[in-house]
PDB file of C-alpha atoms in Angstrom:
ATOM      1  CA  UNK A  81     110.057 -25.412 -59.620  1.00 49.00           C
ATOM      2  CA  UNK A  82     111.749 -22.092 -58.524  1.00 70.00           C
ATOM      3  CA  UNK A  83     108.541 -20.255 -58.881  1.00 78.00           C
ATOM      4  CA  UNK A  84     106.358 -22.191 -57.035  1.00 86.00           C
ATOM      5  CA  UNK A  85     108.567 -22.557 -53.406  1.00 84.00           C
ATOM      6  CA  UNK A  86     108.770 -19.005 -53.885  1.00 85.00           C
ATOM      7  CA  UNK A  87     104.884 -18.673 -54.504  1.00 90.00           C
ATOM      8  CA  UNK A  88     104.389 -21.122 -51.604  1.00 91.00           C
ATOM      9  CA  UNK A  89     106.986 -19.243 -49.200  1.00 90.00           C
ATOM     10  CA  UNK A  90     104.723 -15.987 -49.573  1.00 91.00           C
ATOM     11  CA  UNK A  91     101.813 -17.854 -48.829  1.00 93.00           C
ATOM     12  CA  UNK A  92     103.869 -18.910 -45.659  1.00 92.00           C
ATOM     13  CA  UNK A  93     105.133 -15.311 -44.915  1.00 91.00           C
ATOM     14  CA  UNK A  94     101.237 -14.441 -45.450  1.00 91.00           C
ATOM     15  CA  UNK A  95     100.146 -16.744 -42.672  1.00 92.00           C
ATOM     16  CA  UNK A  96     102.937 -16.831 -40.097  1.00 91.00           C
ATOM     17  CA  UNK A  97     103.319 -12.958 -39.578  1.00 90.00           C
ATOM     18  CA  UNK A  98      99.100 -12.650 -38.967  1.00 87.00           C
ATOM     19  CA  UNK A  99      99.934 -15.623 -35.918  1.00 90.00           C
ATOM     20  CA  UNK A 100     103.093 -13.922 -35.137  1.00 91.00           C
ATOM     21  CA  UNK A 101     101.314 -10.279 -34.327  1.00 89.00           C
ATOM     22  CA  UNK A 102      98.757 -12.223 -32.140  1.00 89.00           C
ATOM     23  CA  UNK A 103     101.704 -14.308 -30.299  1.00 91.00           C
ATOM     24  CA  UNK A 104     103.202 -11.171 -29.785  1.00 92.00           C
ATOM     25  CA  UNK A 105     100.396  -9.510 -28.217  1.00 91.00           C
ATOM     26  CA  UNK A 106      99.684 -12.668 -26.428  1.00 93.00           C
ATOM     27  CA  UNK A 107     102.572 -12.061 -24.920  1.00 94.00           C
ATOM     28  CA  UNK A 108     101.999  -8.872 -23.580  1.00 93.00           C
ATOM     29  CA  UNK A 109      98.908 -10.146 -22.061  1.00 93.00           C
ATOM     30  CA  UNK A 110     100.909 -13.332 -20.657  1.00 94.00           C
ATOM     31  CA  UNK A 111     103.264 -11.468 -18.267  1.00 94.00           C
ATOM     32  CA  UNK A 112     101.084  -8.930 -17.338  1.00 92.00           C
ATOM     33  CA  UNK A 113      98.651 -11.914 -16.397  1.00 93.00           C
ATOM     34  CA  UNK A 114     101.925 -12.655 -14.191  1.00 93.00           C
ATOM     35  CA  UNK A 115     102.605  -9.725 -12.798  1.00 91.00           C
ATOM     36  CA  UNK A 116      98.677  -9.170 -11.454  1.00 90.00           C
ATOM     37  CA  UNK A 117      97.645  -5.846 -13.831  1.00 89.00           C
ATOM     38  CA  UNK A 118      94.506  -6.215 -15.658  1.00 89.00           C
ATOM     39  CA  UNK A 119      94.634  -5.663 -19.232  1.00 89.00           C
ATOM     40  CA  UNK A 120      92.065  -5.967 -22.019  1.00 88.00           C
ATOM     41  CA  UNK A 121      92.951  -7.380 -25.608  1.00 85.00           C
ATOM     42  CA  UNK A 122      91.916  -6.197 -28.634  1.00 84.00           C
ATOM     43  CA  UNK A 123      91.630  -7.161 -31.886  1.00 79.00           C
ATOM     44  CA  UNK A 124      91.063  -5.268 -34.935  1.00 70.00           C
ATOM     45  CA  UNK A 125      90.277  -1.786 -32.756  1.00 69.00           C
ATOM     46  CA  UNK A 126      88.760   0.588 -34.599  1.00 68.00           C
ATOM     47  CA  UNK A 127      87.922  -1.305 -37.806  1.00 62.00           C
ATOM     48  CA  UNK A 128      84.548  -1.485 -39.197  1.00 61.00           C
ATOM     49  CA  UNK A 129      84.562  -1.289 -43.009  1.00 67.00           C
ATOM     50  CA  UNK A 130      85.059  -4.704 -43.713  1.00 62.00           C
ATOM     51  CA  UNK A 131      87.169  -7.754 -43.520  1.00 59.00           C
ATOM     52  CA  UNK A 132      89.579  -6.856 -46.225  1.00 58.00           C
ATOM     53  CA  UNK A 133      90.359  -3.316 -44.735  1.00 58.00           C
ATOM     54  CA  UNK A 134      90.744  -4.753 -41.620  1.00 54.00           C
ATOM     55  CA  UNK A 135      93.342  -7.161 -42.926  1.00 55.00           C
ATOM     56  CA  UNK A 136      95.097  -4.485 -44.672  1.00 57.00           C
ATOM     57  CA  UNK A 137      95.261  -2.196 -41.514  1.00 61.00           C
ATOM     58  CA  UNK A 138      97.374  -2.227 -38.187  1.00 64.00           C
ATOM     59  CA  UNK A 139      97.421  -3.041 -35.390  1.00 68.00           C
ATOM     60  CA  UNK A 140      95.307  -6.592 -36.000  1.00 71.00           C
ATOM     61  CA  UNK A 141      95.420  -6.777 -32.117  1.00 78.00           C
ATOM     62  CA  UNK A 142      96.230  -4.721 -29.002  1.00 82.00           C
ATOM     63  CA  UNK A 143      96.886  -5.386 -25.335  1.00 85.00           C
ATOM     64  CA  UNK A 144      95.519  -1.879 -23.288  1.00 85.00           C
ATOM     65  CA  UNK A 145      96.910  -2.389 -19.730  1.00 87.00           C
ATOM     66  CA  UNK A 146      94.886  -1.443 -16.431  1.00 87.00           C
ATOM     67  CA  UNK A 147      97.665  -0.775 -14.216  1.00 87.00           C
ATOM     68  CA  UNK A 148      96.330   0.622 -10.339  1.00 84.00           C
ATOM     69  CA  UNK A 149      99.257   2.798 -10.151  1.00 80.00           C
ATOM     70  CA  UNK A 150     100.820   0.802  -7.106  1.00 83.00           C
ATOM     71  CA  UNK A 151     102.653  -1.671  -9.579  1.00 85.00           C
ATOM     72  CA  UNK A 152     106.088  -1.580  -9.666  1.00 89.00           C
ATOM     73  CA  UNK A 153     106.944   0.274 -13.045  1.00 88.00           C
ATOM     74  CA  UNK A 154     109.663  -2.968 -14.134  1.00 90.00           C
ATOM     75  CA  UNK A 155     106.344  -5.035 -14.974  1.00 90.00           C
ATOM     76  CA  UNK A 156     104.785  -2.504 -17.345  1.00 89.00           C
ATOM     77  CA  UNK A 157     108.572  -2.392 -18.734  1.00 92.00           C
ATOM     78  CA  UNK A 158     108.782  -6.231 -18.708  1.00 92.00           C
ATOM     79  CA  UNK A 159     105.336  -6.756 -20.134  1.00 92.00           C
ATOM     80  CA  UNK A 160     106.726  -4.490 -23.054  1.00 92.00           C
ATOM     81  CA  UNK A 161     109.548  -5.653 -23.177  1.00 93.00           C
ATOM     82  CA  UNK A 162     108.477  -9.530 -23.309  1.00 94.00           C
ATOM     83  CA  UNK A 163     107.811 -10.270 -27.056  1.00 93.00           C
ATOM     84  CA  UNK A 164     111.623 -10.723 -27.764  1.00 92.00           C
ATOM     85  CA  UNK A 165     111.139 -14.021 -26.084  1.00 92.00           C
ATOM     86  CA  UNK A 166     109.557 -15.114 -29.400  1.00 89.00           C
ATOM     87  CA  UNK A 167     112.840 -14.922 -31.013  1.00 89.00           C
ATOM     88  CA  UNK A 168     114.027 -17.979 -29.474  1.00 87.00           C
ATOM     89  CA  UNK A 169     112.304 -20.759 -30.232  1.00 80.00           C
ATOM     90  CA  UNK A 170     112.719 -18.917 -34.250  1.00 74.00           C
ATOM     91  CA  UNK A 171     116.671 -18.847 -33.986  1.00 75.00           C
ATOM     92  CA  UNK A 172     116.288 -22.717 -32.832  1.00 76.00           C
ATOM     93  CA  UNK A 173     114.208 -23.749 -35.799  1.00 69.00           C
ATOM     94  CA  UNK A 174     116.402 -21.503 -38.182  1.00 67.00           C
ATOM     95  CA  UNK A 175     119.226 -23.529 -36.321  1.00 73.00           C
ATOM     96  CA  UNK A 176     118.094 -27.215 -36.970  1.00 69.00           C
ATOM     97  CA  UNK A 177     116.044 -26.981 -40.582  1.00 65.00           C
ATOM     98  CA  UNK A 178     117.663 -26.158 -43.745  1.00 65.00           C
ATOM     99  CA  UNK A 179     117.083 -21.955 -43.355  1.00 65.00           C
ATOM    100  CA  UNK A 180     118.592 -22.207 -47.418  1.00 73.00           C
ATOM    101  CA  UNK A 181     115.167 -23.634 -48.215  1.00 78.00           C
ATOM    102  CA  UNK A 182     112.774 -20.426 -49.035  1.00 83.00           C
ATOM    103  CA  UNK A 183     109.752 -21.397 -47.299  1.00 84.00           C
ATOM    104  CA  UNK A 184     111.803 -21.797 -44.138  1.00 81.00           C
ATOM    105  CA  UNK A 185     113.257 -18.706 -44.822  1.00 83.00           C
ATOM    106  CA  UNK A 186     109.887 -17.302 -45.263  1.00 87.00           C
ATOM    107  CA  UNK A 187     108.841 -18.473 -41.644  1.00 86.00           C
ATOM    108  CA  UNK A 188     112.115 -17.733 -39.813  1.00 85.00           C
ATOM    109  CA  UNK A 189     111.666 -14.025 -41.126  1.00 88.00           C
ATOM    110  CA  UNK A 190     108.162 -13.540 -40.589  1.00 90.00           C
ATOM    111  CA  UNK A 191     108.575 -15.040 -36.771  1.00 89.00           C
ATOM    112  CA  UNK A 192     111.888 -12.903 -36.166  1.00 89.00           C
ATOM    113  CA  UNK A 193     109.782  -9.478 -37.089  1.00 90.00           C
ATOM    114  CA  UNK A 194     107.104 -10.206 -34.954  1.00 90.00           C
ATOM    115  CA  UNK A 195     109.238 -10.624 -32.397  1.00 92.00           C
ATOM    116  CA  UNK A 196     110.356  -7.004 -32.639  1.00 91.00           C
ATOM    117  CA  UNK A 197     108.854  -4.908 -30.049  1.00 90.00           C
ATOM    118  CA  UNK A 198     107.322  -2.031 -31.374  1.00 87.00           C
ATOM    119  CA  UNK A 199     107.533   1.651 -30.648  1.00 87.00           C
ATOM    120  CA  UNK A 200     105.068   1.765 -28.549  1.00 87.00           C
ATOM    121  CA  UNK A 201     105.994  -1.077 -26.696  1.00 89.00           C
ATOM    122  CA  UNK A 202     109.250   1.204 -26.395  1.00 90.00           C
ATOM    123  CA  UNK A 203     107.286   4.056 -25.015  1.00 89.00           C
ATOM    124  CA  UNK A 204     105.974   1.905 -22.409  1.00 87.00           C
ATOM    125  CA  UNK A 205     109.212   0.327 -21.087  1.00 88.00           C
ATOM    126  CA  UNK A 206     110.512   3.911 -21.200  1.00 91.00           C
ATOM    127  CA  UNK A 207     107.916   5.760 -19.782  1.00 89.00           C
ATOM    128  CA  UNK A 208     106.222   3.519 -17.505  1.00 86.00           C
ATOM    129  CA  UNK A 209     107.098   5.059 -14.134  1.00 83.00           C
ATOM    130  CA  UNK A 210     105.028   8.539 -16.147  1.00 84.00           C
ATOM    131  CA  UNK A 211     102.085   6.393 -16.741  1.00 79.00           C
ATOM    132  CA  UNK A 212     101.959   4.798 -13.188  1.00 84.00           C
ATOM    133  CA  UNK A 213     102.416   8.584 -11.621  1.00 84.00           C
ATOM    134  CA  UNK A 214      99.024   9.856 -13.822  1.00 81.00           C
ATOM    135  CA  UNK A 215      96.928   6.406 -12.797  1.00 80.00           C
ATOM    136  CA  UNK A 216      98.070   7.458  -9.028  1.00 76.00           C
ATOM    137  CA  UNK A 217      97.243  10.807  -9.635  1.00 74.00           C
ATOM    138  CA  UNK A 218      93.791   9.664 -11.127  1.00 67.00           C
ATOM    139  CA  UNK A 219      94.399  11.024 -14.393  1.00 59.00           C
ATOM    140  CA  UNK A 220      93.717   7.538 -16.003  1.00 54.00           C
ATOM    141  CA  UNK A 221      96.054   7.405 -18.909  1.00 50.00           C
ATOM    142  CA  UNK A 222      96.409   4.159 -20.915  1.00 53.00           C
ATOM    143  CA  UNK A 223      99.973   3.521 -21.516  1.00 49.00           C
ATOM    144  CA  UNK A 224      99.316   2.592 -25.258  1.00 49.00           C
TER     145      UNK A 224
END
């Protein structure tokens, strides 16, 4: 009986970190809907040799923000920022289901890393005022 939660708690893990990576780009692309940038989303960039090296690859989806230059840099640095949000409605679930049961486990852990932002999501909250100076300047950088 051991074996097979186990077996179906990877299957879970499997599943919810794939949804997780697109909530947390969805993110990204939700509050810099709010804050008026434009921003295209990606998914799978660069991949073209197949549906199983695409799977195996990163990123499975990227938000590339459009910013004018005449944004205030705090909504690039929010917009990066934002995916820690997704945390929250994981530490509720982990708070009111039994987390001892593995596939609950599975999902609570695979939720909780997505909701990690990542080091380039770093580089943008840190660096955003850079990025906003180039667009001005018309150098056109993406921030990612």
């Amino acid at each position: 009986m051991i074996g097979t939660d186990l077996l179906i708690a990877g299957l879970a893990l499997l599943i919810t970190v794939p949804v997780g990576l697109v909530a947390h780009e969805w993110t990204h692309a939700l509050a810099l809907r709010r804050a008026g940038v434009e921003y295209e989303v990606v998914y799978f960039p660069d991949r073209h040799d197949g549906v199983l090296a695409a799977l195996a690859s990163c990123p499975w989806a990227a938000v590339h923000p459009r910013p004018t230059g005449h944004e205030p840099a705090w909504h690039l640095r929010v917009a990066a920022l934002v995916p820690v949000v997704l945390a929250l409605p994981t530490l509720a679930l982990s708070f009111g289901a039994p987390v001892d049961h593995p596939v609950v486990s599975a999902v609570v852990i695979g939720l909780l890393a997505c909701a990690i932002p990542s080091p380039q999501d770093f580089s943008v909250a840190f660096y955003a005022h850079r990025v906003l100076e180039r667009t001005r300047d018309g150098s056109g950088v993406d921030p990612r």
